Coordinates of C-alpha atoms in Angstrom, one line a residue:
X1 CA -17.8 36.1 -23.4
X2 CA -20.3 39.1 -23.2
X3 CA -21.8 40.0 -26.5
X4 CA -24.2 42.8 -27.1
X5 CA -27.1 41.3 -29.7
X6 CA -29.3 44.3 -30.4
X7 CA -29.5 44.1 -34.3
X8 CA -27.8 40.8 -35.1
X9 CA -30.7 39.4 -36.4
X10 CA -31.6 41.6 -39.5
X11 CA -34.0 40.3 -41.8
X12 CA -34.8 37.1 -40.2
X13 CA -39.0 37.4 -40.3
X14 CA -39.7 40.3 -42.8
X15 CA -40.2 38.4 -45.7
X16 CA -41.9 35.0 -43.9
X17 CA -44.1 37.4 -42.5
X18 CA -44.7 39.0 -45.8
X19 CA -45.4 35.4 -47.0
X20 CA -47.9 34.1 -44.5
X21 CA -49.8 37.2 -44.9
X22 CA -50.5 36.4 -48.7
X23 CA -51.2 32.6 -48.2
X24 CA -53.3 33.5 -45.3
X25 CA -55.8 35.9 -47.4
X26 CA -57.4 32.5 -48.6
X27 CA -58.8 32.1 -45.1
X28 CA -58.2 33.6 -41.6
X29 CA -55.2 31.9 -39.7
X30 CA -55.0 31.7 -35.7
X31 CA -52.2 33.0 -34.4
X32 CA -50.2 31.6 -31.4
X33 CA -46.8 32.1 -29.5
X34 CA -43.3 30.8 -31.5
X35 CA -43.8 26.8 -31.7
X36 CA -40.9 24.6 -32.0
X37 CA -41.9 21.6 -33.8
X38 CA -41.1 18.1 -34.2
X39 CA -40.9 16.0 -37.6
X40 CA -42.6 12.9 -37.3
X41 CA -41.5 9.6 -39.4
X42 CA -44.1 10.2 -42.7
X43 CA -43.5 12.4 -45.9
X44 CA -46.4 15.4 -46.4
X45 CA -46.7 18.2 -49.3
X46 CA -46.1 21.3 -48.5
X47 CA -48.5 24.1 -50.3
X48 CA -48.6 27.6 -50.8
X49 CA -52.4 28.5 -50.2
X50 CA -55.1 27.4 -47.6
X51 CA -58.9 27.4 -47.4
X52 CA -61.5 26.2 -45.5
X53 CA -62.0 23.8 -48.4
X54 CA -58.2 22.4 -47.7
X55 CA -54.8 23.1 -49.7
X56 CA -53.5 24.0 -52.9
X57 CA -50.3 24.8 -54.9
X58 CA -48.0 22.2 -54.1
X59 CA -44.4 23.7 -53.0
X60 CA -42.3 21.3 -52.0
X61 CA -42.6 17.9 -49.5
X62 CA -41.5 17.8 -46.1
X63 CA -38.8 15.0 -47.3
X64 CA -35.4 17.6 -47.3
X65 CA -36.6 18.8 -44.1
X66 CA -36.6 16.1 -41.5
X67 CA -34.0 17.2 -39.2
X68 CA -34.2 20.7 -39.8
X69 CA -35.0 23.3 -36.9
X70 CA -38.9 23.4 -37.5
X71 CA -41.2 26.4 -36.3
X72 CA -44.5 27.8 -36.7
X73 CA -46.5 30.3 -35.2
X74 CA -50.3 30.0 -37.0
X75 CA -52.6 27.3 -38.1
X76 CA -55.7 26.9 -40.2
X77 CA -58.5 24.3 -39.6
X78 CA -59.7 23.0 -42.9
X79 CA -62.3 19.7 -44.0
X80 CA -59.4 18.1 -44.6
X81 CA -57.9 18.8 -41.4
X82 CA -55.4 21.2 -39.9
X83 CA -52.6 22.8 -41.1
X84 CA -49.7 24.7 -39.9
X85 CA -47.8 27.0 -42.1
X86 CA -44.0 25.4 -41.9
X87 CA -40.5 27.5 -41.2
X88 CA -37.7 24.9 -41.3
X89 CA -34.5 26.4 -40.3
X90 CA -35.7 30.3 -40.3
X91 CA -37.5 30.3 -43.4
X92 CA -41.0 29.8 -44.4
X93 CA -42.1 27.1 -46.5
X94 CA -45.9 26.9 -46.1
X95 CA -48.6 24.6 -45.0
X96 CA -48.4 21.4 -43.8
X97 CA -50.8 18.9 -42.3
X98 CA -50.8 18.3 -38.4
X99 CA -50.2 14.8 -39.2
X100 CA -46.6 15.4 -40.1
X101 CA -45.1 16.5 -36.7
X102 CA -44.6 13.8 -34.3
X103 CA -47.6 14.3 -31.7
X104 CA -47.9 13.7 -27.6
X105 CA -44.6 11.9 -28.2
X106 CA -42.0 12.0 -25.1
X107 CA -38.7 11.0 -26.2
X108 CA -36.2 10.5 -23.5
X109 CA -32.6 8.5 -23.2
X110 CA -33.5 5.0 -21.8
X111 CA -30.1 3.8 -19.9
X112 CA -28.1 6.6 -18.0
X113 CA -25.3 5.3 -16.1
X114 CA -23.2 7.3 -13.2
X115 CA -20.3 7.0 -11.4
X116 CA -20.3 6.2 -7.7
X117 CA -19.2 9.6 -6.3
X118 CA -20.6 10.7 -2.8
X119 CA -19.5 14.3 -3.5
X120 CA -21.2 14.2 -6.4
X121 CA -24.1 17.4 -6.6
X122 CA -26.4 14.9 -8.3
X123 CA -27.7 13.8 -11.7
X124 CA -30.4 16.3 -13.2
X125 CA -33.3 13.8 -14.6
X126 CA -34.4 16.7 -17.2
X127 CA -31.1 16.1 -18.4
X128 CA -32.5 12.8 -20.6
X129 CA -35.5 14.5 -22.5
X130 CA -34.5 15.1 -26.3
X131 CA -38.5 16.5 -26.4
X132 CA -42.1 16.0 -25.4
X133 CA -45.0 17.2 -27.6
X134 CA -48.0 18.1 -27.2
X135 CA -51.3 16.8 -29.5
X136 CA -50.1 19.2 -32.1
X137 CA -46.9 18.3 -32.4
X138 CA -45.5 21.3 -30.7
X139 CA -42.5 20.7 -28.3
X140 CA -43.9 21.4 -24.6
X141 CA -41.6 23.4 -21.7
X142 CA -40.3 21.0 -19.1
X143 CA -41.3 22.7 -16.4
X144 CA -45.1 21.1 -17.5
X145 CA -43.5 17.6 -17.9
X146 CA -43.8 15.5 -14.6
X147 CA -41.2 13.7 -13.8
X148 CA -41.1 11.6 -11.0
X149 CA -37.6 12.8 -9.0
X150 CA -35.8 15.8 -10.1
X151 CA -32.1 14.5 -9.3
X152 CA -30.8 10.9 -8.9
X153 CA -28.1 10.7 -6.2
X154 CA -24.6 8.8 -7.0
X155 CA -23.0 8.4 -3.5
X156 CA -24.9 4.7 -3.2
X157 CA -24.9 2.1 -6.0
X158 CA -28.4 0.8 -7.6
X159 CA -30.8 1.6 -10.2
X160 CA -33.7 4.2 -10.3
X161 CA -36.4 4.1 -12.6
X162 CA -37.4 7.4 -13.5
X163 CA -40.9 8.0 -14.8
X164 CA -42.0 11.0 -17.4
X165 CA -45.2 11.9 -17.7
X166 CA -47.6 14.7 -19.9
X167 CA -51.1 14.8 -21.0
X168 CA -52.0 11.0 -20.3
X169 CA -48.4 10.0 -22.0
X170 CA -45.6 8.3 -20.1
X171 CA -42.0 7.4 -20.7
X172 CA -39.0 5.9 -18.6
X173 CA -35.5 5.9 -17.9
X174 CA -33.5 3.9 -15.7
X175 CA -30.4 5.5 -14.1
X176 CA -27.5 3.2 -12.7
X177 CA -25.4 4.3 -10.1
X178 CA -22.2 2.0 -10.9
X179 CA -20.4 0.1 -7.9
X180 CA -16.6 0.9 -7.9
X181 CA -15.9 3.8 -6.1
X182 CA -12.6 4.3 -7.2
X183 CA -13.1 4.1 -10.4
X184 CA -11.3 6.8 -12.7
X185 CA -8.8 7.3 -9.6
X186 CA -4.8 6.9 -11.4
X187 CA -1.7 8.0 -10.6
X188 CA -0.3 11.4 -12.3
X189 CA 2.9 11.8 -13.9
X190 CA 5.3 13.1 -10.9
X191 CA 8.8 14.2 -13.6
X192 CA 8.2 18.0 -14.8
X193 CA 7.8 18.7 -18.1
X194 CA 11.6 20.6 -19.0
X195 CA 10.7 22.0 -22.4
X196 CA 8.2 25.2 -21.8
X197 CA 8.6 26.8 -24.6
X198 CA 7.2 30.8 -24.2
X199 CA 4.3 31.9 -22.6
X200 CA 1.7 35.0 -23.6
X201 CA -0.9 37.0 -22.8
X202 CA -3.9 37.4 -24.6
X203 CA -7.4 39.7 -24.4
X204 CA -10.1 38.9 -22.6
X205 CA -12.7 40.6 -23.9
X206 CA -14.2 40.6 -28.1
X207 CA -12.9 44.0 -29.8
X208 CA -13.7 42.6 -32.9
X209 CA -15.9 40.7 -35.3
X210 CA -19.2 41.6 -37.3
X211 CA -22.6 39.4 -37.3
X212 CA -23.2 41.3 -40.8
X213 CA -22.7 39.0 -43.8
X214 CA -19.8 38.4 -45.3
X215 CA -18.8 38.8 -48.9
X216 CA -15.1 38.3 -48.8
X217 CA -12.6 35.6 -47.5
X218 CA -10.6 36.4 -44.8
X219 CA -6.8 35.4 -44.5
X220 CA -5.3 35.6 -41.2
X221 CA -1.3 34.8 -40.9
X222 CA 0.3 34.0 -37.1
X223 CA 3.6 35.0 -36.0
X224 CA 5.4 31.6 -36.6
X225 CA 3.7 30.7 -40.0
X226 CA 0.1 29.6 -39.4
X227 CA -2.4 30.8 -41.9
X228 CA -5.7 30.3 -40.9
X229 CA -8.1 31.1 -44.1
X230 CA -12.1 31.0 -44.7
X231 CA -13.4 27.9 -45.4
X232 CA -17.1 28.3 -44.8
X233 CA -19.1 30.7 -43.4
X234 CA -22.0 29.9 -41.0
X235 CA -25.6 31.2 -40.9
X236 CA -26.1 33.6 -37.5
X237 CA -29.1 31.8 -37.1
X238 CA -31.3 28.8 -38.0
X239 CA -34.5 29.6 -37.0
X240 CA -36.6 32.6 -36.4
X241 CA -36.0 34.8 -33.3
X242 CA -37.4 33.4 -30.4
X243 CA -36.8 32.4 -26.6
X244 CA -33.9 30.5 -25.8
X245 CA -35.4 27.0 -26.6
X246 CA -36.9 28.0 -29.8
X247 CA -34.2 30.2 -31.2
X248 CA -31.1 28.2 -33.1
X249 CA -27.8 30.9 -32.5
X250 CA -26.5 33.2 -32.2
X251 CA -23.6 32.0 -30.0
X252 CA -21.3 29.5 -31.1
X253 CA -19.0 27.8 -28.4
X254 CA -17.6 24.3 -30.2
X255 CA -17.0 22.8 -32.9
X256 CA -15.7 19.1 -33.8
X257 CA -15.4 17.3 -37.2
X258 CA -15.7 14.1 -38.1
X259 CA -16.2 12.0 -41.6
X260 CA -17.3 14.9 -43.7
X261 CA -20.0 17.0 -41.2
X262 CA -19.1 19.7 -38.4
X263 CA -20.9 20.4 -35.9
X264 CA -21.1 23.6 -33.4
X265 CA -22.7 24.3 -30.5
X266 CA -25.3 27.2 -30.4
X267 CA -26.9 29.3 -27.8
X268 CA -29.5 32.4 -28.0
X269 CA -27.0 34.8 -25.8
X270 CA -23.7 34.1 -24.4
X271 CA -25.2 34.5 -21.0
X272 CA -27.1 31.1 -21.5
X273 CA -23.9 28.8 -22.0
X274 CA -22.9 30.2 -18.9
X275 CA -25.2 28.8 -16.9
X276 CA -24.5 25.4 -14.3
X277 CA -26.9 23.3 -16.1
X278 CA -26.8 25.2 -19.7
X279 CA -29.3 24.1 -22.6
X280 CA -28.7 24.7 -25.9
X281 CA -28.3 23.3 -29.8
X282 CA -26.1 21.5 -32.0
X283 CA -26.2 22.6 -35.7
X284 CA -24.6 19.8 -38.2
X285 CA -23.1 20.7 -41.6
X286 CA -22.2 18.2 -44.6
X287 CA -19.5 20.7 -45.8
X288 CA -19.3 19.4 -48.7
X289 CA -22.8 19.6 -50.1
X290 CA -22.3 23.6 -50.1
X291 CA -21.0 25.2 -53.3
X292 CA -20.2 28.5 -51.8
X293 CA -18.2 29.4 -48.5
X294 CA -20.1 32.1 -48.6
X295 CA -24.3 30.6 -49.5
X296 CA -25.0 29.0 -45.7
X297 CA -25.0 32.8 -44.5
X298 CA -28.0 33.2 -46.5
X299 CA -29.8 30.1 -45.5
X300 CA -32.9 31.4 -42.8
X301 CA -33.4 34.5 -45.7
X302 CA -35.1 34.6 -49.0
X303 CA -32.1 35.4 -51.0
X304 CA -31.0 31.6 -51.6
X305 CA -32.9 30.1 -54.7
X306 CA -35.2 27.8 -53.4
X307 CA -33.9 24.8 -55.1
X308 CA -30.1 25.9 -53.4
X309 CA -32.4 26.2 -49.9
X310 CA -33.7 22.7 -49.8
X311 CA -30.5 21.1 -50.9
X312 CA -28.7 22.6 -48.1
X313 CA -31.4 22.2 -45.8
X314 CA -31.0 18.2 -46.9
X315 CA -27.3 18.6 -45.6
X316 CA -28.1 20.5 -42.2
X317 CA -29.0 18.6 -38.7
X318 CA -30.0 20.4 -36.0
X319 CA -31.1 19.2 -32.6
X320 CA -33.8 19.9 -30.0
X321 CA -33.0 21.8 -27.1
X322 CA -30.8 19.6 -25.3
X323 CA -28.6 19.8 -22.0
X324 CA -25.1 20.8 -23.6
X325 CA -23.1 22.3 -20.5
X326 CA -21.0 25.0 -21.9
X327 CA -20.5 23.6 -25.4
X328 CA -16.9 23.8 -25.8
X329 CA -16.4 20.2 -24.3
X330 CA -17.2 18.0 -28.0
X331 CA -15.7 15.9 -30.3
X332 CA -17.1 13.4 -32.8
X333 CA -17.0 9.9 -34.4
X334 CA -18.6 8.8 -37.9
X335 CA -21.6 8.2 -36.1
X336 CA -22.0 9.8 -32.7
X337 CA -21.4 13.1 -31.1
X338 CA -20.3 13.9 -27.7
X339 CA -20.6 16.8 -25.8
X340 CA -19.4 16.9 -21.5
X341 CA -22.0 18.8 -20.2
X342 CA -20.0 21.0 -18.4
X343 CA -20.0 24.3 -15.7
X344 CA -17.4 26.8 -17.7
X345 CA -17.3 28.8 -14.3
X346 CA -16.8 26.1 -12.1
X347 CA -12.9 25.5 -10.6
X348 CA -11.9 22.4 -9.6
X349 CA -14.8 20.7 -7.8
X350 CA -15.2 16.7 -7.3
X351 CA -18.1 16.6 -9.4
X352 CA -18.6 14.1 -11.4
X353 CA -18.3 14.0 -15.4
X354 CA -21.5 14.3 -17.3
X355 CA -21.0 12.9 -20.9
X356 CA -24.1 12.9 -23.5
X357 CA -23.9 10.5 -26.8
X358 CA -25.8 12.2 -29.7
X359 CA -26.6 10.1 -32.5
X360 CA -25.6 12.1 -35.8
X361 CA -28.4 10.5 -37.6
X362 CA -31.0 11.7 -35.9
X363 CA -29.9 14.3 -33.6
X364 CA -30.9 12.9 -30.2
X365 CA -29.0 12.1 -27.4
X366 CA -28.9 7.8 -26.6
X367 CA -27.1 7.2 -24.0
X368 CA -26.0 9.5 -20.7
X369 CA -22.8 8.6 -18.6
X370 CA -20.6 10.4 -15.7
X371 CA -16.9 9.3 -15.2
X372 CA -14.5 10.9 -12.7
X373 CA -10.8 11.5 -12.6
X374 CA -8.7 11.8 -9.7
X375 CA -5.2 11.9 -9.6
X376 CA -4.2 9.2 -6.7
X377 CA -6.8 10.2 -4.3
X378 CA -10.3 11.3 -4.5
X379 CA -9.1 14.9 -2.7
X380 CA -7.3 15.4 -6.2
X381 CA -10.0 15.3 -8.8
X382 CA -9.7 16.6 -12.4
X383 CA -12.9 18.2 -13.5
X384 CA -12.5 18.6 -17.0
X385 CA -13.4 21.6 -19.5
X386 CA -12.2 21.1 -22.5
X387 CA -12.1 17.5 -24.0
X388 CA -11.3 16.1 -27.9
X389 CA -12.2 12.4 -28.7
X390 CA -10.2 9.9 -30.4
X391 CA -12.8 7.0 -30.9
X392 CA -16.2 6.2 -29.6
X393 CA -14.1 4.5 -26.4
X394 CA -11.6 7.0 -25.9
X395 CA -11.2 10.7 -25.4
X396 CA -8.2 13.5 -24.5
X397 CA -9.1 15.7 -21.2
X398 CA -7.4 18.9 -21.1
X399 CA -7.3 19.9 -17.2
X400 CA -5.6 23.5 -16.1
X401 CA -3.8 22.8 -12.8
X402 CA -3.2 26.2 -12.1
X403 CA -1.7 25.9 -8.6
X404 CA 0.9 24.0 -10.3
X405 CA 0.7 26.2 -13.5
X406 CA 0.3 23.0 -16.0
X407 CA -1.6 21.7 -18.4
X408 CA -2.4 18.1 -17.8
X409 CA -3.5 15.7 -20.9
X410 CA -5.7 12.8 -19.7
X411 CA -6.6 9.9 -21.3
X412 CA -10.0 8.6 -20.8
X413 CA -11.0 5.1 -21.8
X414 CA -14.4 3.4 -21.9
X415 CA -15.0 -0.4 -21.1
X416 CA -18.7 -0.8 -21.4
X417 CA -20.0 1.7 -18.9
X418 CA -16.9 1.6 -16.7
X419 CA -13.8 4.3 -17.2
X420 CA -10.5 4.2 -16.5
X421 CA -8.0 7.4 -16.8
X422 CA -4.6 7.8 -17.6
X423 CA -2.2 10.9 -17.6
X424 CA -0.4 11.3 -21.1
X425 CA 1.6 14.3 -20.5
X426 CA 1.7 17.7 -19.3
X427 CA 3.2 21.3 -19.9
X428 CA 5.7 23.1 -17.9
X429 CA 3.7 26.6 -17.6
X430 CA -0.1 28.2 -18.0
X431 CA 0.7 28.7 -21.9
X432 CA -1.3 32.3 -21.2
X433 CA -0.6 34.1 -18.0
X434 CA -3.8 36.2 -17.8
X435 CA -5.9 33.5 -16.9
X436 CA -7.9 33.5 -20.3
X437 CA -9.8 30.5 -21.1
X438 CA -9.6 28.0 -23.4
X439 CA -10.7 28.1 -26.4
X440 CA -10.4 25.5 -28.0
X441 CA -8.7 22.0 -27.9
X442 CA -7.9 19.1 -30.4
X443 CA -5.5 15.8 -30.7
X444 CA -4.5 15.4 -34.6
X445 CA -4.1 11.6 -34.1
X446 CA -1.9 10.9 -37.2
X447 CA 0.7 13.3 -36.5
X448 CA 0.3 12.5 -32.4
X449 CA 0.8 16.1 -31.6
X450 CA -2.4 18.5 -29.3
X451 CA -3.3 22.0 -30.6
X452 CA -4.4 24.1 -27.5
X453 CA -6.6 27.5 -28.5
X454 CA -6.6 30.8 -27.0
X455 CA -8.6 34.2 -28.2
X456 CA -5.7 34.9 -31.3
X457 CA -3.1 32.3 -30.0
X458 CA -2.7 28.4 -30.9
X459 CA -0.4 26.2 -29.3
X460 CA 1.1 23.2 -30.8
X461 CA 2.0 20.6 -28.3
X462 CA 4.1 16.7 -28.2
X463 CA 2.1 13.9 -26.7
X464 CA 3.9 14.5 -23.3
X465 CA 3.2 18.0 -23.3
X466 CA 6.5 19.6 -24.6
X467 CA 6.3 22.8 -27.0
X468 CA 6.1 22.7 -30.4
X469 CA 5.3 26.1 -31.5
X470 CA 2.8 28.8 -31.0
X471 CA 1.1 31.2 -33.0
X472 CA 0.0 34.4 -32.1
X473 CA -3.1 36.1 -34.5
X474 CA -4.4 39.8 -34.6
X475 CA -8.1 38.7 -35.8
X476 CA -9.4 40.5 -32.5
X477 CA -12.4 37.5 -32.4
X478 CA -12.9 34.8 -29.7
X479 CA -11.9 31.2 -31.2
X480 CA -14.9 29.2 -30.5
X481 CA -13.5 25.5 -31.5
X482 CA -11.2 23.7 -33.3
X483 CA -11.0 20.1 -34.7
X484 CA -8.7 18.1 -37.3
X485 CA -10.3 17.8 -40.6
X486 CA -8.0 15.7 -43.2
X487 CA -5.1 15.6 -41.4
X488 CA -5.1 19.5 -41.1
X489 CA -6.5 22.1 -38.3
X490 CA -9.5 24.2 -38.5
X491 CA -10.6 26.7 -36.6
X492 CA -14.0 27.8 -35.9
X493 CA -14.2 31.9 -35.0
X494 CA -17.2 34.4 -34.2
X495 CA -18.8 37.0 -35.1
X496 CA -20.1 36.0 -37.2
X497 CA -19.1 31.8 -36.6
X498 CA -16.7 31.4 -39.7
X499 CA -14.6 27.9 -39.9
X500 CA -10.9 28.5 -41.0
X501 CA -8.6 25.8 -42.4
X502 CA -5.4 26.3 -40.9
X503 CA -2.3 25.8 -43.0
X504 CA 1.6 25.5 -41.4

């Protein structure tokens, strides 16, 4: 995907800048670069004006704002002590005490457990900070962490512990290589797949779409009777504009669902989920907390009531910067995430697996494993780039054999840290003949039947890989997710990210 952003951020800092100029008359602010903060575990007011004397005008508390995208970029030292005027999720609040962010905290996943795999490229060690802050609360770049060994090797079996260290604070991780070497090897299914069904081409490149707002539903019908219909549009962003750790969007790449709250996958430019080890953000929404399809759009401006703004705000997670691979590899349980950190632009290599648990509560990633799949011999492996999950033991791999011109479904199972793989099915042909890429990929569990996502085409597939149907759009946007909410499909698009509930 290669997007042009120039002006797709309109009116994300006019009026916060507008507003931090009037609170800041009361006494001169310092100024720094774009901070990313950190919430800590206390509740603080929230006021309007600062003096050297301290605060006044209470605004609002810091209580509907926990786990929103915090930023700030001046501060004011008062008798009281020092305060930072708050944006939470793009737009500005006003000032807080220090003593609210979490300060020269390093949080980092405690247990990561690999794979024995010799041809493995390694395990990247940054890959277990959620964040490290520095004495003002303000999350610190990685490259000033120290951290004891960069990579952790998986060809020999054993544990490493894995130090983290920053202005006199220290944190550890300990990373187990598992023994069982051929673990995740199975055998595939040999008998072809006899019912095809047609295959298609699709575009390769956006031609359509608009970051602008949005003040009409869309209604999009497919050629064998899928409607795909807005159900809720997204903001563009979640923060003010920034570098790619502090800015939340513009990109979407995936999208799951799970007991009530979808999440996506964001990125600053397309060019970052491209990358071998990509960073990015997940953004939660409680969809049903929102009264509008159409309100989250205006979420990091002024033009929400504020009253509409913080009870939103209650209903919206968002991580730190976090290792997410490319982002289309997630799927969700009632109360975890996971995302395979994947390499979009990698073939087939005998890498291993890298699967991060998020917890929904909090946003931070607890545990770290990597699994491998191999059909029958190591030679063979499956390296996966799209997955759906069924439970927090068990997910669906979608692997594209393409010398064989097949989609395989895998089934991947989780016994404490150990894995084990199983083929369910497979197609008889590449679904889309272009090469394009997936776009999407879900397993609706009651009806036992996969949905496969192209740019303007969805597949509907048996357990064992046999057509169903397929569905061919004209929406001229890139499908960037889809999930099973209720028993029914939805389909997240871009430009700008809108989620469509898909009726048959």
């Amino acid at each position: 995907m290669s997007i042009k952003i120039k002006q797709a951020l309109p009116f994300l800092v006019a009026s916060s800048l507008l507003a931090i100029m009037m609170t800041s008359r009361e006494v001169q602010a310092t100024s720094t670069s774009l901070q990313t903060k950190i919430a800590g575990n206390k509740t603080y007011n929230i006021y309007k004006k600062v003096s050297k004397k301290g605060v006044k005008h209470k605004v609002t508390t810091t209580s509907p704002f926990k786990y929103a995208h915090l930023q700030s970029r001046s501060y004011v030292r008062t008798k009281h002590g020092t305060y930072w005027y708050l944006y939470a999720n793009g737009r500005g609040l006003g000032w807080v005490n220090q003593n609210f962010f979490a300060r020269n905290k390093i949080n980092v996943v405690k247990s990561v457990s690999l794979v024995k795999n010799s041809a493995d490229r390694g395990y990247n060690t940054a890959d277990a900070v959620n964040y490290v802050t520095d004495r003002t609360g303000s999350v610190v770049d990685l490259y000033k962490v120290w951290i004891s060994q960069p990579t952790v090797s998986s060809a020999t079996a054993g544990t490493t512990r894995v130090l983290y260290q920053y202005n006199g604070r220290s944190a550890e991780s300990h990373v187990t290589v598992r023994s069982n070497s051929k673990e995740g090897i199975a055998k595939p299914i040999v008998a072809a797949q006899t019912n095809a069904g047609p295959t298609s081409t699709t575009w390769v490149k956006r031609t359509g779409g608009s970051f602008k707002i949005q003040k009409k539903a869309h209604t999009y019908v497919g050629t064998s009777g899928m409607t795909l219909k807005t159900a809720f549009f997204q903001p563009n962003i979640l923060s003010l504009a920034g570098s790619p750790d502090t800015q939340v969007g513009l990109i979407p790449e995936g999208m799951t669902y799970a007991d009530g709250w979808m999440t996506t996958s964001l990125y600053s430019t397309s060019n970052n989920a491209n990358q071998p080890f990509a960073w990015g953000h997940l953004a939660s929404y409680r969809l049903s907390a929102f009264d509008s399809k159409f309100d989250a759009q205006y979420i990091p401006t002024d033009d929400l009531s504020f009253s509409k703004f913080k009870k939103y705000s209650e209903n919206i997670k968002v991580s730190p910067y976090i290792r997410l691979g490319h982002g289309q590899a997630i799927g969700s349980t009632t109360q975890y995430i996971y995302v395979v950190a994947n390499y979009n632009k990698a073939g087939n290599p005998r890498w291993s697996n890298e699967i991060l648990r998020i917890r929904k509560s909090d946003m931070l990633i607890d545990k770290i494993w990597t699994f491998k799949v191999a059909a029958s011999k190591a030679k063979y492996p499956r390296y996966f780039h799209n997955v759906t999950v069924v439970d927090d033991f068990t997910m669906i791999g979608l692997f594209h054999n393409s010398k064989k011109h097949k989609y395989e479904f895998w089934k991947i199972s989780r016994l404490g840290d150990s894995f084990t793989a199983s083929q369910m099915g497979q197609t008889a042909n590449d679904l889309i003949t272009n090469s394009a890429q997936v776009q999407g990929f879900t397993y609706d569990q009651a009806n036992r039947v996969f949905y496969i996502a192209f740019n303007d085409h969805i597949f509907k597939l048996a357990e064992d890989g046999s057509f169903i149907s397929m569905n061919k759009f004209n929406t001229k946007r890139e499908f960037e997710g889809i999930a099973i909410k209720n028993g029914q499909l939805i389909v997240n698009m871009a430009q700008r990210a809108e989620l469509m509930q898909a009726s048959n």
